[in-house]
Protein backbone atom coordinates (compact mmCIF):
# COMPACT_ATOMS: atom_id res chain seq x y z
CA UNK A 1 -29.47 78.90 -36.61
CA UNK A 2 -30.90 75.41 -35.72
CA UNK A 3 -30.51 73.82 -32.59
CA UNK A 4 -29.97 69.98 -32.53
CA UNK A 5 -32.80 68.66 -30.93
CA UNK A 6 -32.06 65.59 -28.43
CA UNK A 7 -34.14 62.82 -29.80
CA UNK A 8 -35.02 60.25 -27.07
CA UNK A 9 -36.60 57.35 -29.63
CA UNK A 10 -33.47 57.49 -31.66
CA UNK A 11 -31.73 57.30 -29.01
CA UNK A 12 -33.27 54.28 -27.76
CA UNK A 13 -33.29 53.16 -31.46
CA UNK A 14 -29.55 52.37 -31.78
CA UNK A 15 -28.97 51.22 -28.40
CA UNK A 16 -31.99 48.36 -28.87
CA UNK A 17 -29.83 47.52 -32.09
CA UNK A 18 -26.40 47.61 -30.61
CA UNK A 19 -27.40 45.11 -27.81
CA UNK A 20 -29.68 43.11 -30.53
CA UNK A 21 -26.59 42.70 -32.63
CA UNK A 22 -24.41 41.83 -28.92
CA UNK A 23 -27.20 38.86 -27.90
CA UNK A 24 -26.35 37.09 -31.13
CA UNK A 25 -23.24 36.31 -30.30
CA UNK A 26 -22.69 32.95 -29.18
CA UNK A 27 -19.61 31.37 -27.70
CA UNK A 28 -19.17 27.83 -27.61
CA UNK A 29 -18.29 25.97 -23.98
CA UNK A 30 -15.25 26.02 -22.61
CA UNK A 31 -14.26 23.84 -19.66
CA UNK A 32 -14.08 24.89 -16.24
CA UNK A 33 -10.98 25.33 -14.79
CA UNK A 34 -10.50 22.75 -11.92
CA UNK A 35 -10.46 25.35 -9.20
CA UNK A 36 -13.98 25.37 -10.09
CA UNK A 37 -15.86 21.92 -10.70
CA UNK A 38 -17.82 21.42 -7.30
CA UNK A 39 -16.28 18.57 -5.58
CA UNK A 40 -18.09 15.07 -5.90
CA UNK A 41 -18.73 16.53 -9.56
CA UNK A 42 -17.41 16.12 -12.83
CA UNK A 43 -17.56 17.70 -16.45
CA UNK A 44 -16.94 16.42 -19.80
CA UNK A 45 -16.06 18.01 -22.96
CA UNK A 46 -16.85 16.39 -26.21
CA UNK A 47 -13.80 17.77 -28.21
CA UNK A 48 -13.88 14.69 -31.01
CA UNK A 49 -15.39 13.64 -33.80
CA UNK A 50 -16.78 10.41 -31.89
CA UNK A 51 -20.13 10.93 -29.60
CA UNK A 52 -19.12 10.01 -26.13
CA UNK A 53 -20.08 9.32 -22.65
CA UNK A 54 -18.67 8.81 -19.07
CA UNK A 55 -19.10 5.49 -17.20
CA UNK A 56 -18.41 4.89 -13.37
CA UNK A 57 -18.00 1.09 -11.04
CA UNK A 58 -20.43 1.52 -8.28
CA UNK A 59 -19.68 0.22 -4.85
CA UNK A 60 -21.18 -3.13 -6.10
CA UNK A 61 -18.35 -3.41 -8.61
CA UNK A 62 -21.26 -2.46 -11.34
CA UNK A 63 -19.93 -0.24 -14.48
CA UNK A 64 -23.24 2.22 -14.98
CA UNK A 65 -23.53 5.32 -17.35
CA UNK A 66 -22.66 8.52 -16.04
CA UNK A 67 -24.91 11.10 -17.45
CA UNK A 68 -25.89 11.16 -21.55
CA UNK A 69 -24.02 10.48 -24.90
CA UNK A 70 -22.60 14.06 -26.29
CA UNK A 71 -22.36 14.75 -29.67
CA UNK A 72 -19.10 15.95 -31.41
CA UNK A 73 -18.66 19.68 -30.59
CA UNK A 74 -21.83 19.82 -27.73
CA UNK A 75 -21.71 21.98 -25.25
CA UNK A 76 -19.71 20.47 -22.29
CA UNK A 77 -22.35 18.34 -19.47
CA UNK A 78 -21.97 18.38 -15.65
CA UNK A 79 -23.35 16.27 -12.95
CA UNK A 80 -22.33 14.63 -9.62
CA UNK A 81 -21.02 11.23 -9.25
CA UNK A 82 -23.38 9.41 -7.51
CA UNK A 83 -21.27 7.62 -4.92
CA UNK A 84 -21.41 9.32 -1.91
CA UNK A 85 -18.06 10.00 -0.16
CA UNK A 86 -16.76 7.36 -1.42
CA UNK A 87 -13.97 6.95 -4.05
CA UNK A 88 -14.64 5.40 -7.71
CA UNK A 89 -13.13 4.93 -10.87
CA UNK A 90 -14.09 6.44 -14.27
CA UNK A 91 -14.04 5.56 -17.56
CA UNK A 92 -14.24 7.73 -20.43
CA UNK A 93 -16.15 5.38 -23.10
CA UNK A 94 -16.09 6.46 -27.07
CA UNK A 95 -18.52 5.80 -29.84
CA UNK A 96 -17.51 4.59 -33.47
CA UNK A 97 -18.99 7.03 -36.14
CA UNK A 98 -19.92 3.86 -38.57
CA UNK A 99 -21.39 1.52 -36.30
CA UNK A 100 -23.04 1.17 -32.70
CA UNK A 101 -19.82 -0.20 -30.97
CA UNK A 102 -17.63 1.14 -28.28
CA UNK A 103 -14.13 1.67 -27.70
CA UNK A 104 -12.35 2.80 -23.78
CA UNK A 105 -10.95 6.37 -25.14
CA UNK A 106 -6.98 6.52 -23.25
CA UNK A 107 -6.40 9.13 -21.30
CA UNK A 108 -3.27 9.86 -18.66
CA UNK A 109 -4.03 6.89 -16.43
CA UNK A 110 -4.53 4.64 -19.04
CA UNK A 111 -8.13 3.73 -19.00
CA UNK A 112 -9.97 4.69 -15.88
CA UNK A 113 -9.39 7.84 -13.47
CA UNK A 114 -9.65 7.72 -9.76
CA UNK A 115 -12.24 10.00 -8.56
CA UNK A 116 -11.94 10.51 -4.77
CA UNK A 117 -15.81 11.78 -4.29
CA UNK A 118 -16.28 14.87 -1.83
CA UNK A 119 -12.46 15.72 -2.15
CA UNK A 120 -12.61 17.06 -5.79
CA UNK A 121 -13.72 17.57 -9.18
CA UNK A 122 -12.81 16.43 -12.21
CA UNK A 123 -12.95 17.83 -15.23
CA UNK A 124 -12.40 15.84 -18.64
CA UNK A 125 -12.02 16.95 -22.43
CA UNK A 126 -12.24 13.86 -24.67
CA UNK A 127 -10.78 14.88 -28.13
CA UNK A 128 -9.08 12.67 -31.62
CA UNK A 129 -10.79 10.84 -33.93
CA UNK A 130 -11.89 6.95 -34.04
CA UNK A 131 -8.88 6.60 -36.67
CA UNK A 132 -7.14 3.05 -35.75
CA UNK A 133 -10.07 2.00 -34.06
CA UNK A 134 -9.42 5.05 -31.60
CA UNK A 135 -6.44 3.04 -30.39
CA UNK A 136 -4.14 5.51 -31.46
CA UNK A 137 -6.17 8.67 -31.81
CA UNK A 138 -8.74 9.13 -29.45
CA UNK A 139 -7.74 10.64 -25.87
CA UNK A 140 -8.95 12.49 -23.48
CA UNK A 141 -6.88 14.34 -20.77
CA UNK A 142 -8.17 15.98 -17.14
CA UNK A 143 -8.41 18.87 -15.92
């Protein structure tokens, strides 16, 4: 008669493996709901296949870049809006894939979004293509 014989290293073994194989996993980002973007912040999604940034009008009436130029498909960026408690408008600003021009990516509002700072967040998923000059297919919507 044999007696199974606990074996500690084994053991140890397969669990090592099973949590190796767990850590590759990798999710991409998902968006916050708006519940949770901190207020005076705001996230963006880069959900096209244009590279894009955010842009805001300072209380001098001076457009300045919010924050970097995403890729297609990067993980979603967050910061704060620089303008204290005061209110400002955004722009969601698009990048051709053939040359180094621009083009104001539509969203609900038409072209910029109200941000009333220290009241709320914003969250904003930019998504399309630069088909038509991303007139017709690039958008983004809020969240």
């Amino acid at each position: 008669m044999t007696s199974k014989r606990f074996e500690p290293r084994r053991l140890l073994a397969s669990a090592v493996a099973a949590v190796g194989a767990v850590a590759l996993v990798v999710a991409p980002t998902t968006p916050a709901a708006a519940s949770t973007i901190r207020d005076g912040w705001v996230q963006l999604c880069p959900w096209g296949n244009y590279r894009v940034h955010l842009e805001y009008l300072t209380l001098n009436n001076q457009t300045v870049q919010l924050g970097p130029v995403l890729n297609p498909g990067a993980d979603c960026w967050w910061g704060p809006i620089p303008t204290g408690s005061e209110s400002t408008l955004i722009s969601v600003v698009g990048h051709f894939n053939t040359s180094s021009d621009t083009f104001a990516v539509i969203g609900p509002n038409r072209k910029y979004e109200t941000f009333y700072n220290g009241v709320d967040g914003i969250g904003i998923a930019a998504e399309g293509t630069t088909a038509s000059g991303g007139r017709k297919d690039a958008h983004y919507y809020r969240y």
